Amino acid sequence: MKSRLLLAAAIVCIISAAGNISAQSLAKAYEKDFLIGTALNNNQILEKDPVQAALIAKEFNCYTAENVMKSQVIHPEEDKYNFEMADALYALAKKNNAKVHGHTLIWHSQLSRFFRDKKTPEELAAAMESHINTVAGRYAGKTVSWDVVNEAVEDDGSLRKSTFLNVMGEDYLALAFKLAAKADPNAELYYNDYSMTGKPKREGVIRMVKKIQESGAKIDGIGMQGHWHLETPTIEDIETSILAYAALGVKVAITELDIDVLPNPRNVQGADISQRAENTTELNPYVNGLPADVEAKLAKRYQDIFALFLKHKDKISRVTFWGVNDGDSWKNNFPARGRSNYPLIFDRENKPKEAYKSILALKKKK
Ligand code: XIL
């Protein structure tokens, strides 16, 4: 009798251990809190590396195109669209039962030339309309949320003097949201930007979002890109911003999370992709690997950040990493080219780093 009981207990242990193994996925562990996303590049969309493809399917439940849905790629010329890679992204998401976040409809960077050639408000508004109708319309009903406008505010809080602002004035902002709501009525619509923890920028974004709301346009959320560093911004600054944005009655998403571990060139703040810095030996100290003490700092930083996200999970819809593993990260080439950076939670061999374990550990404690 006793041995039967022991046997039954052993079987229960084995079953629950197996349960734990399958629960060893960030997406599963955080399933009840918020989506766990990643940005995918072409090789990943096409599943070129089977090991990485399995990792993506297991760890993430929301995909963002790192580049292939930006206007320059998806709509290179006024009468030419290029949907091949975006279609492949949606097919992969369907296969893996993941959601897709659309990035990005209206952005001054990686912008197709023809938008810049529009010199009157009417012409530019018409170009915006056909772009948004065609892109958001094609993926309507299959897209959990869109970055409708990306990076329209400067760090000092003023509106960026983009081609859209210069030609149309600030009307282009509400128009973009109205067009997106018409093209894909069920998707959540976001404003997305970097350096969202700085005070003047936060105040500028809040002013802008209030105006969009007052115009009657639907705006559901604010995306904080989250291109952050080991020491900055502080957890307090991140929290202040999450609370301030949520107070507008919208959701908050962390949309492009990575933590730069390298020394920051003096002149570069944020994630303005037009900025460039030199690659010098001092700015590239970890070419032979990440020292254990820095890896530990990164793990602690990720844990602190995720503890904050969990504290505010009622306000947060999604946390997306900007890339799968350290080798893929854009931070190896921004703001200086050709450095060895380690900003993500999987290493260059797709192995989970201490940072991955520290984020998972937050859920195991409960
Ligand atoms: C980056 C991509 O990661 C790079 O591959 C590309 O060369 C430049 O753009 N803010 C954004 C993202 O909204 O689209 C940018 O992605 C990073 C900054």
Short mmCIF file of C-alpha atoms and ligand atoms in Angstrom, two decimals:
data_model
loop_
_atom_site.label_atom_id
_atom_site.label_comp_id
_atom_site.label_asym_id
_atom_site.label_seq_id
_atom_site.Cartn_x
_atom_site.Cartn_y
_atom_site.Cartn_z
CA MET A 1 0.00 0.00 0.00
CA LYS A 2 2.74 2.35 1.08
CA SER A 3 4.75 1.67 -2.05
CA ARG A 4 1.68 2.35 -4.23
CA LEU A 5 1.25 5.69 -2.53
CA LEU A 6 4.90 6.47 -3.10
CA LEU A 7 4.57 5.51 -6.75
CA ALA A 8 1.49 7.76 -7.16
CA ALA A 9 3.33 10.64 -5.47
CA ALA A 10 6.31 10.11 -7.78
CA ILE A 11 4.04 10.20 -10.85
CA VAL A 12 2.42 13.44 -9.65
CA CYS A 13 5.91 14.93 -9.20
CA ILE A 14 6.99 13.89 -12.69
CA ILE A 15 3.81 15.32 -14.25
CA SER A 16 4.13 18.63 -12.46
CA ALA A 17 7.84 18.84 -13.31
CA ALA A 18 6.93 18.34 -16.96
CA GLY A 19 4.35 21.10 -16.52
CA ASN A 20 7.08 23.36 -15.23
CA ILE A 21 9.27 22.65 -18.21
CA SER A 22 6.56 23.63 -20.65
CA ALA A 23 5.80 26.66 -18.48
CA GLN A 24 9.44 27.67 -18.99
CA SER A 25 8.52 30.20 -21.58
CA LEU A 26 8.31 33.90 -20.99
CA ALA A 27 5.10 34.17 -22.99
CA LYS A 28 3.47 31.43 -20.90
CA ALA A 29 4.79 32.71 -17.59
CA TYR A 30 3.45 36.22 -18.31
CA GLU A 31 0.31 35.06 -20.14
CA LYS A 32 -2.07 36.58 -17.60
CA ASP A 33 -0.11 39.85 -17.33
CA PHE A 34 0.72 41.18 -20.81
CA LEU A 35 1.85 40.02 -24.24
CA ILE A 36 5.56 39.20 -24.60
CA GLY A 37 6.69 40.26 -28.04
CA THR A 38 9.77 40.38 -30.21
CA ALA A 39 10.85 42.17 -33.37
CA LEU A 40 11.64 39.85 -36.29
CA ASN A 41 14.05 40.37 -39.19
CA ASN A 42 13.86 38.70 -42.61
CA ASN A 43 15.80 35.55 -41.67
CA GLN A 44 13.60 35.05 -38.64
CA ILE A 45 10.37 35.62 -40.58
CA LEU A 46 11.56 33.01 -43.09
CA GLU A 47 12.67 30.62 -40.29
CA LYS A 48 16.17 30.31 -41.76
CA ASP A 49 17.59 29.01 -38.47
CA PRO A 50 15.44 26.17 -37.12
CA VAL A 51 16.82 26.46 -33.58
CA GLN A 52 15.97 30.14 -33.43
CA ALA A 53 12.60 29.52 -35.10
CA ALA A 54 11.67 27.09 -32.30
CA LEU A 55 12.81 29.61 -29.69
CA ILE A 56 10.66 32.36 -31.24
CA ALA A 57 7.61 30.09 -31.35
CA LYS A 58 8.08 29.13 -27.71
CA GLU A 59 9.07 32.36 -26.00
CA PHE A 60 7.03 35.10 -27.67
CA ASN A 61 3.34 35.53 -28.42
CA CYS A 62 3.40 38.78 -30.40
CA TYR A 63 5.55 39.74 -33.40
CA THR A 64 6.59 43.15 -34.76
CA ALA A 65 8.31 43.49 -38.13
CA GLU A 66 11.70 45.04 -37.39
CA ASN A 67 11.71 46.70 -40.83
CA VAL A 68 9.43 45.13 -43.44
CA MET A 69 6.27 47.10 -42.64
CA LYS A 70 7.95 50.51 -42.77
CA SER A 71 6.83 52.61 -45.74
CA GLN A 72 10.20 52.41 -47.51
CA VAL A 73 9.92 48.62 -47.68
CA ILE A 74 6.18 47.93 -47.95
CA HIS A 75 5.29 50.93 -50.17
CA PRO A 76 8.50 51.97 -51.95
CA GLU A 77 6.83 53.88 -54.76
CA GLU A 78 3.47 55.55 -54.97
CA ASP A 79 1.92 52.82 -57.13
CA LYS A 80 4.05 49.93 -55.87
CA TYR A 81 3.52 47.85 -52.77
CA ASN A 82 5.73 45.07 -51.58
CA PHE A 83 3.76 42.77 -49.28
CA GLU A 84 5.81 39.59 -49.59
CA MET A 85 7.71 39.75 -46.31
CA ALA A 86 4.85 41.23 -44.30
CA ASP A 87 2.56 38.46 -45.60
CA ALA A 88 5.21 35.94 -44.49
CA LEU A 89 5.26 37.54 -41.02
CA TYR A 90 1.49 37.18 -40.68
CA ALA A 91 1.69 33.57 -41.93
CA LEU A 92 4.33 32.77 -39.30
CA ALA A 93 2.23 34.40 -36.59
CA LYS A 94 -0.78 32.34 -37.65
CA LYS A 95 1.26 29.14 -37.61
CA ASN A 96 2.66 29.92 -34.15
CA ASN A 97 -0.61 31.26 -32.77
CA ALA A 98 1.00 34.63 -32.07
CA LYS A 99 -0.40 38.12 -32.53
CA VAL A 100 1.03 40.79 -34.84
CA HIS A 101 1.67 44.41 -33.93
CA GLY A 102 1.86 46.66 -37.02
CA HIS A 103 4.93 48.93 -37.10
CA THR A 104 4.56 51.60 -38.40
CA LEU A 105 2.12 53.60 -40.54
CA ILE A 106 3.30 57.23 -40.35
CA TRP A 107 6.99 57.85 -39.56
CA HIS A 108 9.50 60.43 -40.82
CA SER A 109 12.31 57.83 -40.96
CA GLN A 110 12.65 54.97 -43.44
CA LEU A 111 10.00 56.97 -45.29
CA SER A 112 9.33 56.46 -48.99
CA ARG A 113 10.51 59.30 -51.15
CA PHE A 114 7.18 60.04 -52.74
CA PHE A 115 5.74 61.27 -49.43
CA ARG A 116 8.42 63.97 -49.39
CA ASP A 117 7.46 65.08 -52.90
CA LYS A 118 3.94 66.05 -51.82
CA LYS A 119 3.93 69.80 -51.42
CA THR A 120 0.32 70.62 -50.51
CA PRO A 121 -1.72 69.45 -47.51
CA GLU A 122 -4.34 67.91 -49.82
CA GLU A 123 -1.76 65.88 -51.75
CA LEU A 124 -0.01 64.64 -48.65
CA ALA A 125 -3.31 63.78 -46.91
CA ALA A 126 -4.33 61.78 -49.99
CA ALA A 127 -1.00 59.90 -49.95
CA MET A 128 -1.45 59.15 -46.24
CA GLU A 129 -4.97 57.91 -46.91
CA SER A 130 -4.04 55.49 -49.65
CA HIS A 131 -1.02 54.25 -47.66
CA ILE A 132 -3.00 53.63 -44.47
CA ASN A 133 -6.01 52.18 -46.31
CA THR A 134 -3.89 49.79 -48.29
CA VAL A 135 -1.51 48.62 -45.54
CA ALA A 136 -3.81 48.64 -42.50
CA GLY A 137 -6.70 47.48 -44.73
CA ARG A 138 -4.77 44.45 -45.99
CA TYR A 139 -4.03 43.25 -42.46
CA ALA A 140 -7.28 44.41 -40.87
CA GLY A 141 -8.67 41.92 -38.41
CA LYS A 142 -5.30 40.14 -38.12
CA THR A 143 -3.43 42.88 -36.27
CA VAL A 144 -3.72 43.33 -32.54
CA SER A 145 -2.46 46.93 -32.65
CA TRP A 146 -0.76 49.51 -34.87
CA ASP A 147 1.87 52.14 -34.32
CA VAL A 148 -0.17 54.70 -36.21
CA VAL A 149 2.32 57.51 -35.70
CA ASN A 150 5.95 56.98 -34.69
CA GLU A 151 8.29 59.62 -33.21
CA ALA A 152 6.36 62.85 -33.84
CA VAL A 153 7.68 64.63 -30.74
CA GLU A 154 11.18 66.00 -30.08
CA ASP A 155 12.95 65.52 -26.76
CA ASP A 156 12.13 69.16 -25.83
CA GLY A 157 8.41 68.42 -26.20
CA SER A 158 7.86 70.32 -29.44
CA LEU A 159 6.39 68.62 -32.49
CA ARG A 160 9.04 67.21 -34.83
CA LYS A 161 9.45 69.25 -37.99
CA SER A 162 8.86 66.25 -40.22
CA THR A 163 7.62 66.45 -43.76
CA PHE A 164 4.12 65.71 -42.37
CA LEU A 165 4.17 68.64 -39.92
CA ASN A 166 5.81 70.99 -42.40
CA VAL A 167 3.23 70.39 -45.11
CA MET A 168 0.03 69.70 -43.13
CA GLY A 169 0.55 71.24 -39.72
CA GLU A 170 -0.50 69.21 -36.71
CA ASP A 171 -3.74 68.10 -38.38
CA TYR A 172 -1.84 65.14 -39.79
CA LEU A 173 -1.77 63.52 -36.36
CA ALA A 174 -5.51 63.21 -35.80
CA LEU A 175 -6.00 62.40 -39.48
CA ALA A 176 -3.61 59.42 -39.23
CA PHE A 177 -5.60 58.00 -36.30
CA LYS A 178 -8.95 58.57 -38.02
CA LEU A 179 -7.73 56.84 -41.20
CA ALA A 180 -6.30 53.90 -39.24
CA ALA A 181 -9.55 53.46 -37.29
CA LYS A 182 -11.46 53.35 -40.56
CA ALA A 183 -9.07 50.90 -42.20
CA ASP A 184 -8.83 48.49 -39.25
CA PRO A 185 -11.70 49.27 -36.83
CA ASN A 186 -10.92 46.52 -34.30
CA ALA A 187 -7.19 47.05 -33.85
CA GLU A 188 -5.82 49.12 -30.99
CA LEU A 189 -4.16 52.31 -32.19
CA TYR A 190 -0.92 53.56 -30.60
CA TYR A 191 1.35 56.56 -30.60
CA ASN A 192 4.97 55.30 -30.24
CA ASP A 193 8.23 57.09 -29.38
CA TYR A 194 11.67 56.85 -27.74
CA SER A 195 13.02 58.78 -24.72
CA MET A 196 9.51 58.74 -23.28
CA THR A 197 10.76 59.18 -19.71
CA GLY A 198 12.20 62.68 -20.12
CA LYS A 199 10.00 65.35 -18.55
CA PRO A 200 9.69 67.86 -21.42
CA LYS A 201 9.09 65.09 -23.93
CA ARG A 202 6.51 63.40 -21.69
CA GLU A 203 4.64 66.68 -21.33
CA GLY A 204 4.79 67.27 -25.09
CA VAL A 205 3.46 63.78 -25.82
CA ILE A 206 0.63 64.26 -23.32
CA ARG A 207 -0.29 67.61 -24.91
CA MET A 208 -0.32 65.99 -28.33
CA VAL A 209 -2.35 62.94 -27.29
CA LYS A 210 -4.94 65.16 -25.56
CA LYS A 211 -5.38 67.09 -28.81
CA ILE A 212 -5.84 63.86 -30.75
CA GLN A 213 -8.46 62.77 -28.22
CA GLU A 214 -10.21 66.16 -28.37
CA SER A 215 -10.41 65.89 -32.17
CA GLY A 216 -12.64 62.85 -31.71
CA ALA A 217 -10.08 60.43 -33.13
CA LYS A 218 -9.64 57.05 -31.44
CA ILE A 219 -6.29 56.51 -29.74
CA ASP A 220 -5.98 53.43 -27.53
CA GLY A 221 -2.43 53.46 -26.33
CA ILE A 222 1.01 54.94 -25.97
CA GLY A 223 4.14 52.98 -26.80
CA MET A 224 7.33 53.64 -24.88
CA GLN A 225 10.05 52.21 -27.12
CA GLY A 226 12.31 51.32 -24.19
CA HIS A 227 15.75 51.65 -25.83
CA TRP A 228 17.31 52.00 -22.41
CA HIS A 229 20.70 51.70 -20.69
CA LEU A 230 22.10 49.92 -17.64
CA GLU A 231 21.75 52.95 -15.37
CA THR A 232 19.25 55.18 -17.15
CA PRO A 233 16.37 55.95 -17.09
CA THR A 234 15.72 55.24 -13.41
CA ILE A 235 12.89 52.93 -12.35
CA GLU A 236 11.21 55.99 -10.78
CA ASP A 237 11.33 57.87 -14.09
CA ILE A 238 9.89 54.91 -15.97
CA GLU A 239 7.13 54.58 -13.38
CA THR A 240 6.28 58.31 -13.49
CA SER A 241 5.84 58.06 -17.26
CA ILE A 242 3.75 54.87 -17.19
CA LEU A 243 1.41 56.52 -14.68
CA ALA A 244 1.25 59.83 -16.56
CA TYR A 245 0.44 58.17 -19.88
CA ALA A 246 -2.11 55.78 -18.34
CA ALA A 247 -3.82 58.78 -16.72
CA LEU A 248 -4.89 59.82 -20.23
CA GLY A 249 -7.18 56.79 -20.23
CA VAL A 250 -5.02 54.83 -22.68
CA LYS A 251 -3.00 51.62 -22.40
CA VAL A 252 0.78 51.66 -22.21
CA ALA A 253 3.00 49.27 -24.18
CA ILE A 254 6.76 48.81 -23.98
CA THR A 255 7.41 48.38 -27.65
CA GLU A 256 11.14 48.07 -28.43
CA LEU A 257 12.87 47.00 -25.25
CA ASP A 258 16.65 46.58 -25.19
CA ILE A 259 19.27 47.55 -22.60
CA ASP A 260 22.49 48.95 -24.04
CA VAL A 261 25.45 47.78 -21.90
CA LEU A 262 28.14 49.76 -23.76
CA PRO A 263 29.55 53.20 -22.96
CA ASN A 264 27.33 55.84 -24.52
CA PRO A 265 28.92 58.25 -26.99
CA ARG A 266 28.57 61.68 -25.39
CA ASN A 267 26.40 63.26 -28.05
CA VAL A 268 23.79 60.51 -28.38
CA GLN A 269 20.62 60.21 -26.33
CA GLY A 270 17.58 58.14 -27.22
CA ALA A 271 17.06 56.28 -30.46
CA ASP A 272 17.10 58.84 -33.26
CA ILE A 273 18.25 56.54 -36.06
CA SER A 274 19.81 59.42 -38.01
CA GLN A 275 22.42 59.95 -35.30
CA ARG A 276 25.87 58.41 -35.76
CA ALA A 277 28.93 58.03 -33.55
CA GLU A 278 32.49 56.72 -34.04
CA ASN A 279 33.38 53.15 -33.04
CA THR A 280 36.48 53.43 -30.83
CA THR A 281 38.16 50.86 -28.56
CA GLU A 282 36.87 52.64 -25.45
CA LEU A 283 33.34 52.54 -26.81
CA ASN A 284 33.59 48.82 -27.67
CA PRO A 285 35.04 47.11 -24.57
CA TYR A 286 33.42 43.63 -24.72
CA VAL A 287 34.46 42.25 -28.12
CA ASN A 288 35.48 38.95 -26.48
CA GLY A 289 32.31 38.44 -24.48
CA LEU A 290 30.28 40.03 -21.73
CA PRO A 291 32.10 39.98 -18.35
CA ALA A 292 30.17 38.16 -15.60
CA ASP A 293 29.76 41.31 -13.48
CA VAL A 294 28.14 43.20 -16.38
CA GLU A 295 25.92 40.21 -17.17
CA ALA A 296 24.79 40.23 -13.53
CA LYS A 297 24.08 43.98 -13.69
CA LEU A 298 22.03 43.47 -16.83
CA ALA A 299 20.05 40.66 -15.17
CA LYS A 300 19.31 42.86 -12.14
CA ARG A 301 18.30 45.75 -14.41
CA TYR A 302 15.90 43.55 -16.41
CA GLN A 303 14.47 42.14 -13.17
CA ASP A 304 13.86 45.62 -11.72
CA ILE A 305 12.20 46.74 -14.94
CA PHE A 306 9.93 43.70 -15.15
CA ALA A 307 9.03 43.97 -11.45
CA LEU A 308 7.81 47.49 -12.27
CA PHE A 309 5.87 46.24 -15.30
CA LEU A 310 4.20 43.60 -13.13
CA LYS A 311 3.33 46.23 -10.54
CA HIS A 312 1.48 48.12 -13.30
CA LYS A 313 0.22 45.16 -15.31
CA ASP A 314 -3.31 46.62 -15.23
CA LYS A 315 -2.00 49.46 -17.41
CA ILE A 316 0.42 47.52 -19.64
CA SER A 317 -0.78 45.62 -22.70
CA ARG A 318 2.49 44.32 -24.14
CA VAL A 319 6.25 44.21 -23.63
CA THR A 320 8.18 43.65 -26.87
CA PHE A 321 11.95 43.06 -27.07
CA TRP A 322 13.66 44.72 -30.03
CA GLY A 323 15.16 41.54 -31.43
CA VAL A 324 15.59 37.91 -30.43
CA ASN A 325 19.27 37.48 -29.62
CA ASP A 326 22.25 39.76 -29.00
CA GLY A 327 23.73 38.95 -32.42
CA ASP A 328 20.64 40.26 -34.24
CA SER A 329 20.32 43.47 -32.28
CA TRP A 330 20.39 46.81 -34.09
CA LYS A 331 22.37 48.07 -31.07
CA ASN A 332 25.51 46.43 -32.52
CA ASN A 333 25.32 49.17 -35.16
CA PHE A 334 23.65 52.07 -33.36
CA PRO A 335 24.75 54.67 -32.57
CA ALA A 336 28.21 53.43 -33.62
CA ARG A 337 28.69 50.74 -36.26
CA GLY A 338 30.29 47.34 -35.66
CA ARG A 339 30.33 47.14 -31.85
CA SER A 340 29.62 44.02 -29.77
CA ASN A 341 26.56 44.83 -27.70
CA TYR A 342 24.56 42.54 -25.39
CA PRO A 343 21.18 44.24 -24.93
CA LEU A 344 18.76 41.29 -25.12
CA ILE A 345 17.88 38.21 -23.05
CA PHE A 346 19.25 35.50 -25.38
CA ASP A 347 22.94 35.30 -26.29
CA ARG A 348 24.44 34.92 -29.75
CA GLU A 349 23.89 31.15 -29.56
CA ASN A 350 20.22 31.64 -28.61
CA LYS A 351 20.93 30.50 -25.04
CA PRO A 352 18.97 32.23 -22.27
CA LYS A 353 21.12 34.77 -20.41
CA GLU A 354 20.98 35.57 -16.70
CA ALA A 355 18.58 38.36 -17.70
CA TYR A 356 16.10 35.81 -19.06
CA LYS A 357 16.31 33.81 -15.84
CA SER A 358 15.86 36.88 -13.68
CA ILE A 359 12.67 37.86 -15.51
CA LEU A 360 11.27 34.32 -15.29
CA ALA A 361 12.22 34.12 -11.60
CA LEU A 362 9.82 36.99 -10.83
CA LYS A 363 6.94 34.73 -11.84
CA LYS A 364 8.25 31.65 -10.06
CA LYS A 365 8.30 33.42 -6.69
CA LYS A 366 4.54 33.71 -6.79
C1 XIL B 1 15.58 50.10 -36.42
C2 XIL B 1 15.88 48.68 -36.90
O1 XIL B 1 16.09 47.86 -35.77
C3 XIL B 1 17.11 48.69 -37.78
O2 XIL B 1 17.29 47.40 -38.37
C4 XIL B 1 16.98 49.74 -38.90
O3 XIL B 1 18.17 49.82 -39.62
C5 XIL B 1 16.65 51.11 -38.31
O4 XIL B 1 15.48 51.01 -37.50
N1 XIL B 1 12.86 53.23 -33.42
C6 XIL B 1 11.97 52.49 -34.16
C7 XIL B 1 12.45 51.28 -34.88
O5 XIL B 1 10.75 52.77 -34.14
O6 XIL B 1 11.74 51.04 -36.08
C8 XIL B 1 13.94 51.35 -35.17
O7 XIL B 1 14.34 50.10 -35.73
C9 XIL B 1 14.71 51.68 -33.90
C10 XIL B 1 14.29 53.01 -33.35
#
